[in-house]
XYZ file of C-alpha atoms in Angstrom:
773
model
C 168.156 72.672 102.292
C 170.107 74.099 105.336
C 171.498 71.841 108.058
C 171.237 73.099 111.761
C 173.045 72.123 114.926
C 169.823 71.323 117.364
C 169.069 71.287 120.416
C 166.020 69.830 121.751
C 166.525 71.215 125.159
C 166.883 74.683 123.438
C 163.904 74.275 121.506
C 161.732 73.372 124.391
C 163.089 76.520 126.571
C 162.401 79.021 123.435
C 158.863 77.640 123.030
C 158.569 78.120 127.066
C 159.811 81.620 126.688
C 157.364 82.379 124.025
C 154.522 81.026 125.768
C 155.153 82.956 128.816
C 156.033 86.235 126.720
C 152.388 86.019 125.117
C 151.114 86.225 128.577
C 153.316 88.497 130.269
C 153.328 91.421 128.002
C 149.427 91.047 129.141
C 150.358 91.326 132.875
C 148.444 94.822 133.378
C 145.290 92.559 132.872
C 146.208 89.927 135.488
C 147.313 92.468 137.877
C 143.942 93.880 137.138
C 142.037 90.392 137.430
C 143.741 89.716 140.696
C 142.669 93.010 142.321
C 139.260 93.006 141.228
C 138.851 89.414 142.640
C 140.471 90.122 145.742
C 138.244 93.242 146.097
C 135.054 91.390 145.089
C 136.234 88.795 148.095
C 136.770 91.025 150.459
C 133.514 93.049 149.929
C 132.091 89.674 149.995
C 133.696 88.309 153.519
C 133.038 91.932 154.991
C 129.615 92.888 153.822
C 128.033 89.808 152.828
C 129.160 86.569 153.913
C 127.708 85.434 157.328
C 130.068 83.429 159.337
C 129.308 80.068 160.558
C 130.239 78.188 163.606
C 130.854 74.322 163.686
C 128.323 72.802 166.883
C 129.647 68.823 167.305
C 128.239 66.219 169.826
C 128.933 62.843 170.213
C 126.041 60.240 171.568
C 125.901 56.624 172.159
C 123.319 54.497 170.974
C 123.183 51.543 173.234
C 122.230 48.193 172.126
C 120.056 46.232 174.702
C 120.087 43.295 173.282
C 123.509 42.834 174.553
C 122.195 44.162 177.867
C 120.283 43.072 180.585
C 117.300 45.413 180.198
C 114.123 44.308 178.451
C 113.816 45.501 175.010
C 110.274 45.802 173.556
C 110.980 45.625 169.871
C 112.945 41.882 170.927
C 110.074 41.026 173.152
C 107.529 41.548 169.829
C 109.797 39.810 167.775
C 110.026 36.986 170.034
C 106.252 36.635 169.620
C 106.284 37.457 165.921
C 104.890 40.618 165.816
C 107.790 43.026 165.105
C 111.412 42.476 163.528
C 113.401 44.998 165.280
C 115.978 47.073 163.869
C 119.250 47.705 165.712
C 120.805 48.864 162.209
C 122.769 52.088 163.031
C 122.074 53.516 159.754
C 118.284 53.332 160.792
C 119.028 55.640 163.734
C 120.906 57.911 161.678
C 117.820 58.201 159.333
C 115.619 58.660 162.468
C 117.762 61.480 163.902
C 118.124 63.479 160.523
C 114.393 63.133 159.770
C 112.549 66.659 159.468
C 109.944 65.215 161.901
C 112.482 65.697 164.803
C 113.883 68.901 163.479
C 110.699 70.419 163.193
C 109.888 69.458 166.588
C 113.220 71.232 167.720
C 111.837 74.295 165.930
C 109.016 74.173 167.878
C 110.289 73.545 171.433
C 113.209 76.327 171.079
C 110.523 78.626 169.317
C 112.806 79.141 166.090
C 110.148 79.896 164.081
C 110.792 83.805 164.388
C 113.789 85.394 163.423
C 115.313 88.617 165.231
C 117.900 91.087 164.122
C 119.166 94.426 164.815
C 119.802 97.039 161.868
C 123.760 96.996 161.441
C 125.629 99.833 159.359
C 125.820 97.613 156.287
C 123.771 94.209 156.989
C 121.425 93.385 159.733
C 122.754 91.271 162.530
C 121.010 87.965 163.666
C 120.247 87.336 167.409
C 119.094 84.234 169.355
C 116.010 85.247 171.297
C 117.738 84.082 174.452
C 119.656 87.034 174.463
C 116.745 89.340 174.323
C 114.257 90.304 177.052
C 111.443 88.866 175.242
C 110.617 86.388 172.385
C 107.409 85.905 170.422
C 105.208 82.837 170.998
C 102.914 81.302 168.743
C 101.361 77.801 167.931
C 101.822 76.300 164.223
C 97.941 76.989 163.327
C 97.753 80.104 165.009
C 101.347 81.594 163.343
C 100.886 84.759 161.201
C 102.191 84.633 157.918
C 105.916 85.063 156.980
C 105.528 88.309 154.795
C 104.845 90.351 157.913
C 107.891 91.771 159.563
C 107.495 93.426 163.051
C 109.847 96.019 164.711
C 109.426 95.794 168.911
C 110.783 98.346 171.072
C 111.059 97.509 174.712
C 109.987 100.140 176.528
C 110.429 98.728 180.528
C 110.195 95.608 182.119
C 106.310 95.409 181.475
C 105.621 96.871 178.031
C 107.005 97.476 174.618
C 106.112 99.069 171.664
C 105.211 97.236 168.240
C 104.834 98.683 164.973
C 104.994 97.045 160.953
C 107.979 97.686 158.666
C 105.072 97.146 156.130
C 102.038 99.367 154.904
C 100.138 96.096 156.456
C 97.077 96.911 158.631
C 96.718 93.336 160.088
C 98.810 94.193 162.998
C 97.828 97.559 165.128
C 100.773 99.294 166.290
C 101.328 100.661 169.160
C 102.282 99.956 173.147
C 101.671 96.584 174.669
C 102.247 94.410 177.321
C 104.203 91.441 177.929
C 102.224 88.505 177.788
C 99.423 90.259 175.720
C 97.573 88.343 172.816
C 97.988 90.112 169.584
C 95.639 89.352 166.871
C 96.623 89.629 162.816
C 93.254 88.848 161.269
C 91.921 85.028 162.637
C 95.952 84.594 163.710
C 97.511 85.639 166.850
C 100.680 85.503 168.942
C 102.039 86.595 172.329
C 105.261 88.705 173.337
C 106.653 87.287 176.432
C 109.304 88.108 178.705
C 112.562 86.065 178.272
C 112.971 83.966 181.637
C 116.636 83.191 180.108
C 117.566 87.001 180.035
C 119.884 88.048 183.081
C 120.927 91.156 182.068
C 119.255 93.615 184.795
C 118.534 96.771 182.350
C 116.519 96.738 179.776
C 117.622 97.228 176.242
C 115.692 99.515 174.370
C 117.120 98.455 171.242
C 114.590 98.286 168.438
C 114.428 94.628 167.138
C 113.480 93.289 164.085
C 111.123 90.038 163.915
C 109.394 87.998 161.259
C 108.024 84.915 161.073
C 109.536 81.636 158.907
C 107.776 78.969 157.974
C 108.758 76.020 160.768
C 108.861 73.170 158.053
C 111.579 75.610 155.805
C 113.517 76.143 158.614
C 113.682 72.771 160.012
C 114.706 71.756 156.363
C 117.406 74.004 156.411
C 118.908 72.907 159.816
C 118.150 69.128 158.570
C 120.048 69.662 155.444
C 122.897 71.058 157.298
C 122.816 68.204 160.309
C 125.550 65.842 159.132
C 125.347 62.507 161.641
C 127.934 59.892 161.054
C 129.583 56.971 162.795
C 132.682 57.124 164.495
C 133.821 53.466 163.630
C 132.010 50.651 161.829
C 131.825 48.640 164.329
C 130.504 50.732 167.458
C 127.527 52.208 168.076
C 129.059 55.771 168.696
C 127.569 58.647 166.554
C 129.270 62.062 165.698
C 126.513 64.826 165.083
C 127.826 68.182 163.712
C 125.555 71.288 162.070
C 126.672 75.239 161.222
C 124.710 77.896 162.960
C 125.866 81.837 162.855
C 124.902 81.958 166.244
C 126.917 79.165 168.651
C 124.633 79.454 171.551
C 121.547 78.747 169.073
C 123.426 76.097 167.560
C 124.181 74.319 170.599
C 120.618 74.558 171.773
C 119.183 73.116 168.350
C 121.656 69.753 168.791
C 120.970 69.525 172.345
C 117.299 69.701 172.098
C 117.298 67.316 169.159
C 119.285 64.722 171.626
C 116.798 65.059 174.191
C 114.042 64.627 171.700
C 115.400 61.626 170.215
C 115.843 59.922 173.844
C 111.984 61.080 174.890
C 110.853 59.651 171.589
C 112.719 56.586 171.812
C 111.912 56.142 175.840
C 108.379 56.783 174.502
C 107.975 54.266 171.961
C 109.484 51.914 174.123
C 106.742 52.244 176.161
C 104.274 52.180 173.265
C 105.958 48.889 172.423
C 105.518 47.580 175.726
C 102.038 48.359 176.783
C 101.051 46.885 173.106
C 103.215 43.678 174.162
C 101.413 43.738 177.741
C 98.030 43.876 175.800
C 98.890 41.264 173.084
C 99.968 39.274 176.253
C 96.716 39.681 178.196
C 94.751 38.195 175.224
C 97.105 35.665 174.689
C 96.912 34.417 178.470
C 93.026 34.619 178.138
C 93.066 32.023 175.093
C 95.803 30.267 176.999
C 93.838 29.339 180.214
C 90.773 28.345 178.176
C 93.146 26.092 175.881
C 95.188 24.360 178.929
C 91.744 23.775 181.144
C 90.655 22.029 177.900
C 93.465 20.011 177.839
C 93.749 18.979 181.518
C 89.649 17.906 180.887
C 90.818 15.710 177.890
C 93.308 14.253 180.214
C 90.926 12.938 183.256
C 88.434 11.852 180.360
C 90.515 9.697 178.697
C 91.912 8.019 182.066
C 88.248 7.604 183.080
C 87.071 6.280 180.022
C 90.495 3.700 179.923
C 90.373 2.951 183.727
C 93.523 4.601 184.065
C 95.238 6.256 187.023
C 98.903 5.772 186.513
C 99.849 4.312 183.065
C 103.318 3.040 184.445
C 101.802 1.835 187.905
C 98.593 0.357 185.867
C 101.071 -1.660 183.318
C 102.703 -2.920 186.422
C 99.758 -4.594 188.164
C 98.547 -5.848 184.863
C 101.818 -7.598 184.131
C 101.962 -8.654 187.693
C 98.529 -10.335 187.334
C 99.591 -11.976 184.083
C 102.668 -13.369 185.600
C 100.515 -14.797 188.701
C 97.813 -16.380 186.617
C 100.550 -17.980 184.242
C 102.028 -19.523 187.549
C 98.798 -20.507 188.862
C 97.866 -22.030 185.651
C 101.313 -24.273 185.409
C 100.231 -25.369 189.030
C 97.200 -26.482 188.124
C 98.491 -28.155 185.050
C 100.960 -29.943 187.359
C 98.205 -31.679 189.609
C 95.934 -32.167 186.679
C 99.257 -34.227 185.514
C 99.502 -35.760 188.962
C 95.863 -36.880 189.194
C 96.136 -38.345 185.613
C 99.290 -40.315 186.422
C 97.490 -41.745 189.371
C 94.440 -42.569 187.310
C 96.447 -44.108 185.076
C 98.486 -46.066 187.361
C 95.263 -47.440 189.059
C 93.568 -48.589 185.922
C 96.674 -50.194 184.742
C 98.192 -52.187 187.699
C 96.911 -55.076 189.337
C 95.912 -55.436 193.132
C 99.270 -55.939 194.043
C 100.749 -52.972 193.365
C 100.964 -49.981 195.782
C 100.032 -46.419 194.445
C 102.601 -43.762 194.915
C 102.121 -41.570 197.609
C 105.117 -39.225 197.313
C 103.754 -37.128 194.665
C 102.476 -33.615 195.359
C 98.729 -34.244 196.480
C 97.150 -31.512 198.023
C 93.857 -32.917 198.580
C 93.582 -34.538 202.316
C 91.015 -36.883 201.191
C 92.599 -38.213 198.243
C 95.745 -38.620 200.286
C 94.036 -40.649 203.145
C 92.274 -43.118 200.823
C 95.730 -43.838 198.888
C 96.994 -44.394 202.401
C 94.358 -46.635 203.187
C 94.697 -48.686 199.870
C 98.381 -49.057 200.524
C 97.954 -50.375 203.931
C 95.462 -52.649 202.942
C 97.413 -53.636 199.799
C 100.433 -54.492 202.115
C 98.145 -56.278 204.450
C 97.066 -58.484 201.545
C 100.470 -59.393 200.575
C 101.311 -60.253 203.850
C 98.306 -62.287 204.380
C 98.627 -64.279 201.057
C 101.999 -65.437 201.953
C 100.469 -67.773 204.629
C 96.705 -68.168 203.657
C 95.449 -69.103 200.315
C 93.297 -66.564 198.240
C 90.324 -67.794 198.752
C 90.649 -67.451 202.479
C 87.852 -65.398 203.423
C 90.067 -62.684 204.664
C 91.960 -62.488 201.576
C 88.567 -62.113 199.947
C 87.604 -59.551 202.773
C 90.610 -57.533 201.704
C 90.099 -57.772 198.132
C 86.536 -56.442 198.550
C 87.880 -53.590 200.375
C 90.777 -52.698 198.022
C 88.138 -52.839 195.282
C 85.998 -50.116 196.930
C 89.161 -47.963 197.700
C 90.020 -48.163 193.988
C 86.809 -46.960 192.844
C 86.437 -44.421 195.818
C 89.892 -43.158 194.517
C 89.064 -42.989 191.088
C 85.645 -41.206 191.820
C 88.016 -38.468 194.049
C 90.351 -38.264 191.267
C 87.357 -37.201 188.704
C 86.101 -34.660 191.150
C 89.435 -33.131 191.995
C 90.539 -33.254 188.550
C 87.266 -31.324 187.375
C 87.705 -28.581 189.970
C 91.137 -27.808 189.030
C 89.870 -27.680 185.049
C 87.296 -25.334 186.147
C 90.044 -23.257 188.215
C 92.178 -23.322 185.358
C 89.600 -22.195 183.091
C 89.019 -19.364 185.445
C 92.670 -18.628 185.756
C 93.431 -18.426 181.858
C 90.644 -16.059 181.585
C 91.991 -13.595 183.697
C 95.357 -13.902 182.226
C 93.866 -13.174 179.098
C 92.276 -9.945 180.406
C 95.546 -9.191 181.720
C 97.374 -9.615 178.414
C 94.612 -7.528 176.711
C 94.870 -4.866 179.110
C 99.121 -5.202 178.642
C 98.285 -4.865 175.153
C 96.443 -1.569 175.148
C 98.871 0.186 177.267
C 101.492 1.211 174.377
C 98.205 2.854 172.590
C 96.901 4.280 175.626
C 100.595 5.685 176.703
C 101.182 6.989 173.395
C 97.705 8.676 173.318
C 98.458 10.003 176.568
C 101.497 11.393 175.849
C 100.161 13.553 172.941
C 97.682 14.972 175.364
C 100.413 15.735 177.657
C 102.791 16.934 175.540
C 99.891 19.360 174.056
C 99.321 20.213 177.673
C 103.065 20.904 178.226
C 103.367 23.184 175.336
C 100.329 25.330 176.365
C 101.811 25.417 180.124
C 105.194 26.579 178.712
C 103.792 29.225 176.771
C 101.549 30.314 179.361
C 104.975 30.271 181.854
C 106.552 32.525 179.148
C 104.189 35.016 178.610
C 103.797 35.714 182.186
C 107.664 36.142 182.353
C 107.144 38.448 179.225
C 104.426 40.220 180.959
C 106.278 41.137 184.066
C 109.353 42.340 182.303
C 107.607 44.585 180.225
C 105.524 45.823 183.254
C 108.944 46.179 185.040
C 110.429 48.246 181.981
C 107.192 50.672 182.105
C 107.760 50.953 186.003
C 111.407 52.095 185.261
C 112.165 53.423 181.454
C 115.523 53.734 180.429
C 116.557 55.634 177.222
C 119.059 53.599 175.079
C 120.807 57.117 174.079
C 123.696 58.612 176.278
C 125.417 61.722 175.543
C 129.044 61.133 175.515
C 130.277 64.382 174.349
C 127.695 67.554 174.580
C 127.440 70.070 172.039
C 129.961 72.027 171.740
C 130.781 75.477 169.428
C 134.038 75.990 167.568
C 136.155 79.033 168.798
C 136.035 80.417 165.516
C 133.883 80.575 162.480
C 134.847 77.429 160.045
C 132.560 79.046 157.042
C 133.245 81.077 155.286
C 136.983 80.017 154.853
C 138.724 83.158 154.088
C 141.891 81.427 153.101
C 140.105 79.572 150.289
C 137.980 82.315 149.313
C 140.965 84.586 148.864
C 143.163 81.626 147.346
C 140.281 80.854 144.805
C 139.748 84.839 143.947
C 143.553 84.680 143.308
C 143.376 81.885 140.848
C 140.132 83.222 139.114
C 141.504 86.823 138.874
C 144.202 84.659 137.222
C 142.158 82.657 135.252
C 139.959 85.076 133.819
C 143.101 87.162 131.932
C 144.484 84.217 130.939
C 141.271 82.587 129.530
C 141.048 85.883 127.478
C 144.631 85.912 126.474
C 144.634 82.267 125.565
C 140.827 82.674 123.563
C 142.540 86.052 121.965
C 145.801 83.841 121.172
C 143.343 81.255 119.598
C 141.022 83.673 117.683
C 144.196 85.349 116.487
C 145.323 84.946 113.037
C 148.312 86.580 112.715
C 151.891 86.026 113.596
C 152.377 86.748 117.221
C 155.623 85.705 118.076
C 158.464 82.927 117.346
C 156.402 80.185 119.001
C 154.016 80.592 115.887
C 156.376 80.878 113.382
C 158.197 77.184 114.854
C 154.527 75.601 115.154
C 154.105 76.845 111.357
C 157.208 76.124 109.498
C 160.413 74.279 109.326
C 162.353 76.667 108.074
C 165.325 78.084 110.033
C 164.969 81.308 112.133
C 167.710 83.964 110.992
C 166.818 86.373 113.240
C 163.938 89.267 114.833
C 164.239 92.661 114.742
C 162.284 94.827 117.411
C 160.417 97.690 116.957
C 161.835 100.807 115.402
C 160.960 103.502 117.577
C 162.896 105.925 116.052
C 161.062 105.971 112.727
C 164.423 106.183 110.561
C 164.931 104.039 107.426
C 168.694 103.458 107.884
C 169.593 102.442 111.375
C 172.939 100.401 110.985
C 175.854 102.883 110.798
C 179.484 103.191 112.543
C 178.245 105.257 115.621
C 174.870 103.507 116.234
C 175.223 100.829 119.090
C 171.148 100.505 119.492
C 169.311 97.499 119.959
C 168.047 97.253 116.479
C 171.855 98.248 115.122
C 173.200 95.056 116.860
C 170.130 92.740 115.574
C 171.684 93.189 112.110
C 175.171 92.770 113.350
C 173.837 89.574 114.829
C 171.895 88.743 111.707
C 175.046 88.940 109.738
C 176.769 86.345 112.019
C 173.880 84.318 111.718
C 173.846 84.424 107.764
C 177.636 83.127 107.740
C 176.800 80.760 110.711
C 173.690 79.135 108.888
C 175.266 79.136 105.039
C 178.686 77.914 105.971
C 180.374 76.164 103.019
C 177.355 77.467 100.859
C 177.215 80.317 98.693
C 175.540 83.581 99.869
C 176.664 86.143 97.649
C 173.120 86.827 96.091
C 170.311 86.985 98.882
C 166.527 87.418 98.059
C 164.712 89.554 100.281
C 161.106 88.468 100.045
C 157.588 88.432 101.867
C 153.852 87.467 101.785
C 152.190 91.034 101.563
C 153.538 94.769 101.265
C 154.251 96.654 104.527
C 156.225 93.476 106.356
C 159.707 95.325 106.219
C 161.374 93.747 103.097
C 162.886 97.320 102.022
C 163.936 98.076 105.856
C 165.388 95.088 106.280
C 167.395 94.946 102.706
C 168.681 98.742 103.582
C 169.931 97.917 106.979
C 171.344 94.297 106.456
C 173.119 95.585 103.448
C 174.713 98.286 105.653
C 175.792 96.109 108.327
C 177.504 94.070 105.823
C 179.144 97.079 104.440
C 180.317 97.939 107.742
C 181.903 94.675 108.305
C 183.990 95.445 105.238
C 181.946 93.669 102.497
C 181.346 95.531 98.965
C 177.372 94.949 98.656
C 175.073 96.560 96.416
C 171.400 96.171 96.983
C 168.794 96.443 93.999
C 165.361 97.463 93.997
C 163.376 94.911 92.079
C 159.877 95.291 93.476
C 158.873 96.791 89.933
C 155.467 97.501 90.958
C 156.110 99.441 94.223
C 159.784 100.444 94.310
C 160.719 102.087 97.626
C 164.321 101.556 98.249
C 165.796 104.654 97.045
C 163.158 106.559 98.344
C 163.460 105.084 102.070
C 167.189 106.009 101.569
C 166.568 109.773 100.316
C 167.938 109.346 97.093
C 166.684 110.560 93.765
C 165.427 108.271 91.171
C 167.933 107.908 88.158
C 168.689 105.245 85.418
C 166.982 101.916 86.997
C 166.860 98.319 86.494
C 163.753 99.031 83.939
C 165.954 100.940 81.571
C 168.800 98.347 82.148
C 166.541 95.691 80.620
C 164.737 97.850 78.008
C 168.009 99.751 76.592
C 170.936 97.518 76.147
C 173.030 100.765 76.164
C 173.017 100.898 80.100
C 175.406 98.706 81.494
C 175.203 97.873 85.111
C 177.880 100.426 86.303
C 175.353 103.299 84.823
C 172.599 101.820 87.495
C 174.644 101.908 90.656
C 174.075 105.093 93.265
C 176.381 105.316 96.224
C 174.887 105.373 99.655
C 176.206 108.561 101.482
C 178.679 107.974 104.320
C 178.913 104.084 103.168
C 181.693 104.018 100.891
C 181.285 100.401 99.679
C 177.641 100.393 99.652
C 175.798 101.041 96.336
C 172.127 100.765 95.560
C 170.233 100.120 92.145
C 166.809 101.937 91.680
C 164.069 100.017 89.878
C 163.581 102.796 87.405
C 160.034 103.588 85.768
C 157.148 101.339 86.605
C 156.784 99.020 83.553
C 153.445 98.119 82.158
C 153.739 94.854 82.504
C 156.559 94.035 85.177
C 155.538 89.846 85.330
C 156.751 89.656 81.757
C 159.616 92.515 82.056
C 161.033 89.850 85.258
C 161.444 87.107 82.828
C 164.095 88.809 80.752
C 167.290 87.528 80.234
C 168.905 90.901 80.974
C 168.242 90.135 84.669
C 170.598 87.219 84.882
C 173.298 89.208 82.891
C 172.842 92.154 85.687
C 173.379 89.568 88.287
C 176.373 88.127 86.724
C 177.901 91.456 85.893
C 177.342 92.538 90.025
C 178.929 89.333 91.294
C 182.078 90.291 89.668
C 182.342 93.364 91.644
C 180.386 92.934 94.663
C 180.975 90.463 98.044
C 177.124 90.274 98.406
C 173.902 91.214 96.260
C 171.066 91.902 98.032
C 167.455 91.867 96.112
C 164.676 93.821 97.554
C 161.567 91.857 95.605
C 157.729 91.991 95.203
C 155.658 90.360 98.033
C 155.662 86.249 96.963
C 152.035 85.792 98.289
C 150.707 88.802 95.929
C 152.793 88.498 92.483
C 155.262 85.555 91.315
C 158.218 87.952 90.335
C 160.599 86.459 93.215
C 160.473 83.304 91.338
C 162.101 84.670 88.486
C 165.333 84.956 90.547
C 165.592 80.970 91.568
C 168.436 80.460 89.075
C 170.612 83.576 90.289
C 170.087 83.176 93.908
C 172.035 81.782 96.521
C 169.488 82.320 99.672
C 166.360 83.674 100.413
C 165.148 85.417 103.462
C 161.300 85.596 103.921
C 160.503 88.769 106.226
C 157.648 87.984 108.625
C 156.410 91.082 110.886
C 154.738 90.287 114.246
C 151.036 91.086 114.564
C 150.842 91.720 110.737
C 151.696 88.718 109.004
C 148.836 86.092 108.527
C 149.160 82.470 109.752
C 147.997 81.022 106.616
C 150.738 83.086 104.686
C 153.567 81.360 106.899
C 151.815 78.116 106.056
C 152.601 79.096 102.331
C 156.376 79.777 103.606
C 156.508 76.153 104.747
C 155.123 74.819 101.405
C 157.921 76.438 99.690
C 160.667 75.601 102.097
C 159.330 71.966 102.164
C 159.286 71.787 98.235
C 162.430 73.941 97.882
C 160.797 76.443 95.574
C 163.141 79.170 96.756
C 166.676 78.193 97.939
C 168.033 77.991 101.184
C 165.107 79.962 102.866
C 165.583 81.644 105.961
C 162.832 83.715 108.420
C 162.997 86.963 109.952
C 160.855 88.016 112.598
C 160.183 91.569 112.270
C 158.446 94.494 114.363
C 158.825 92.404 117.666
C 157.508 94.041 120.987
C 159.361 95.001 123.977
C 158.521 91.841 126.379
C 157.868 89.036 123.513
C 161.663 88.755 122.525
C 164.630 87.203 124.394
C 168.444 87.035 124.186
C 170.794 89.474 123.966
C 169.870 92.368 121.767
C 166.217 90.799 121.399
C 167.360 88.091 118.982
C 168.658 84.607 119.563
C 169.540 82.343 116.636
C 167.022 78.943 116.106
C 169.273 76.232 116.487
C 166.550 73.462 117.049
C 165.837 72.567 113.281
C 167.786 70.617 110.618
């Protein structure tokens, strides 16, 4: 097996050059593709594409919840009726709804298309640039399949005709403002108040009605509404329109309608809020009156005026009763003490008079008693006890004691009665005091209910006043930050992108064609295919023979092909360094791949280098070697094998002008060439020739058809396998790789024949492949 000095970089460069070469040779397809696609792009931009201008605006959606203004949604939300949404995404959804866009279309009368006839295509016009416009309602709008041509005559009249054979519209002259009927439908042609040109343009204007839902859907699809930032309420609006003025009007009207609908919606919410509040106020008025009646009834039933003051009075009464009870009890105790004193003590003791005795009668009786007692004591000291005076004083003291005791009983009975009455009053006061917490709690419950209803009543009155004020001065939550503006230049179609796309498409189509062709091609198209399919080294390649001559290599020829053979001569010595290369077998997969052509010219190249060379025509089935050289057939290889009288010298035929180049013909075509190739005389012939020649080149039969070439395996030093570009099949090269991998033929090398200009590289269209080992 051959050992090559390989280089990965060289291999990659070779593959890249082969890849590019396969496309460069079809350069005309790329040129045609680019030309046609760019031409198509030019025609599209010139005659088909409609320039689109970008209309932009910025608005601010104010959040009223963060200000001092009244928000009806918030009010209803406070009342539990509506959950207001301040999500900016919801507002974007509202603005982009088809409902608003349909209103815009109706407001701007965009349900009618206007155009003038151009040289190639009709030119659309906005009705504000015309002296008239068509007006109709959605219900009375004629069908869209009825195009009309309107031609102004003067400032008061115009001519009308239909571009179709329809009889729904009567052609003729009308005045601006006339109602024109089309069956049950009708429309008016009115003078345009926005038209400022003093002269009436009499250019015919083509008009046709458009379904308002369809055009609204078209504009809604183009409308882009985006938040300027994530945290703010700024919205950026943009749309595309071929007429800048119309686009600005659409965007301006859309913003105005959104603001008007916002105010209208807020007013509806305010009115609804007021109605709800009024109904609720009526109910609350009755409920508050009922609660107030409950308070009055409860106070009447419980004899209450003010819980706190009444409780203080009850407490004061209880305290007074307790003091009185204590005083009465003290008086009773004093009386009981005096009575006990009088009953227990004798006649000589005085009754205590220092006690707090409030009854004057009793005090007087005690004073008399004590005075008589003192008098008796004084008299007893000087007179005997039976003295009439003493006896008289004793009777008087006894009577006074009886009177005092009687008086004591009467006073005590009075005190007990008073004490009982005071005790009863104290019990009543204590009972009322005990009922105060319950009454207070019940009254607090009633008062709490009353307070809640009063607070709600005041709150509703406040909200009603706020809503009434919002109706008096409605304020929109929409503010225009940047009014609608149109771009100075059309943003669509993008000419640069279209031309670039056309250029890419113009390259892609030929590239796809060549790529598909290469993928579907089952023939060898270049060196890259050989390198993919086999590991055998490449001896070289031979360019296409434009001269149609068989023997190209001679002393005075410096053509490209001649140089290729000289280069392969060098490559052979380089690839087979330190190896024998005396006997060289030339074969291929099929006939017609250039074996004989290579044999003749390679042998000539070796002979010109001073080597003695002989070429053998061993394609016994279809010999061509002598014929291609213009030499006559004489005794050949077949004769040598069959008849032993012939020697190798008898077979040699010299090639004219090449002194050291001989050839041996095949001789007559045998009946059984396959059996003849196994004859031992073949080996003898080659051995004899080795004694006299430096190189022996064998032109054998195609190895892909017959096995004749394998008969030379014992005698050859190297094998050259010829592959012809755009002729040899890839599957045959796979067979070559199998033979190379299994070393079925010695030292195999590949030669690519018949390469075309542009598919090759290197000096003289050949380069040694050093990437394999």
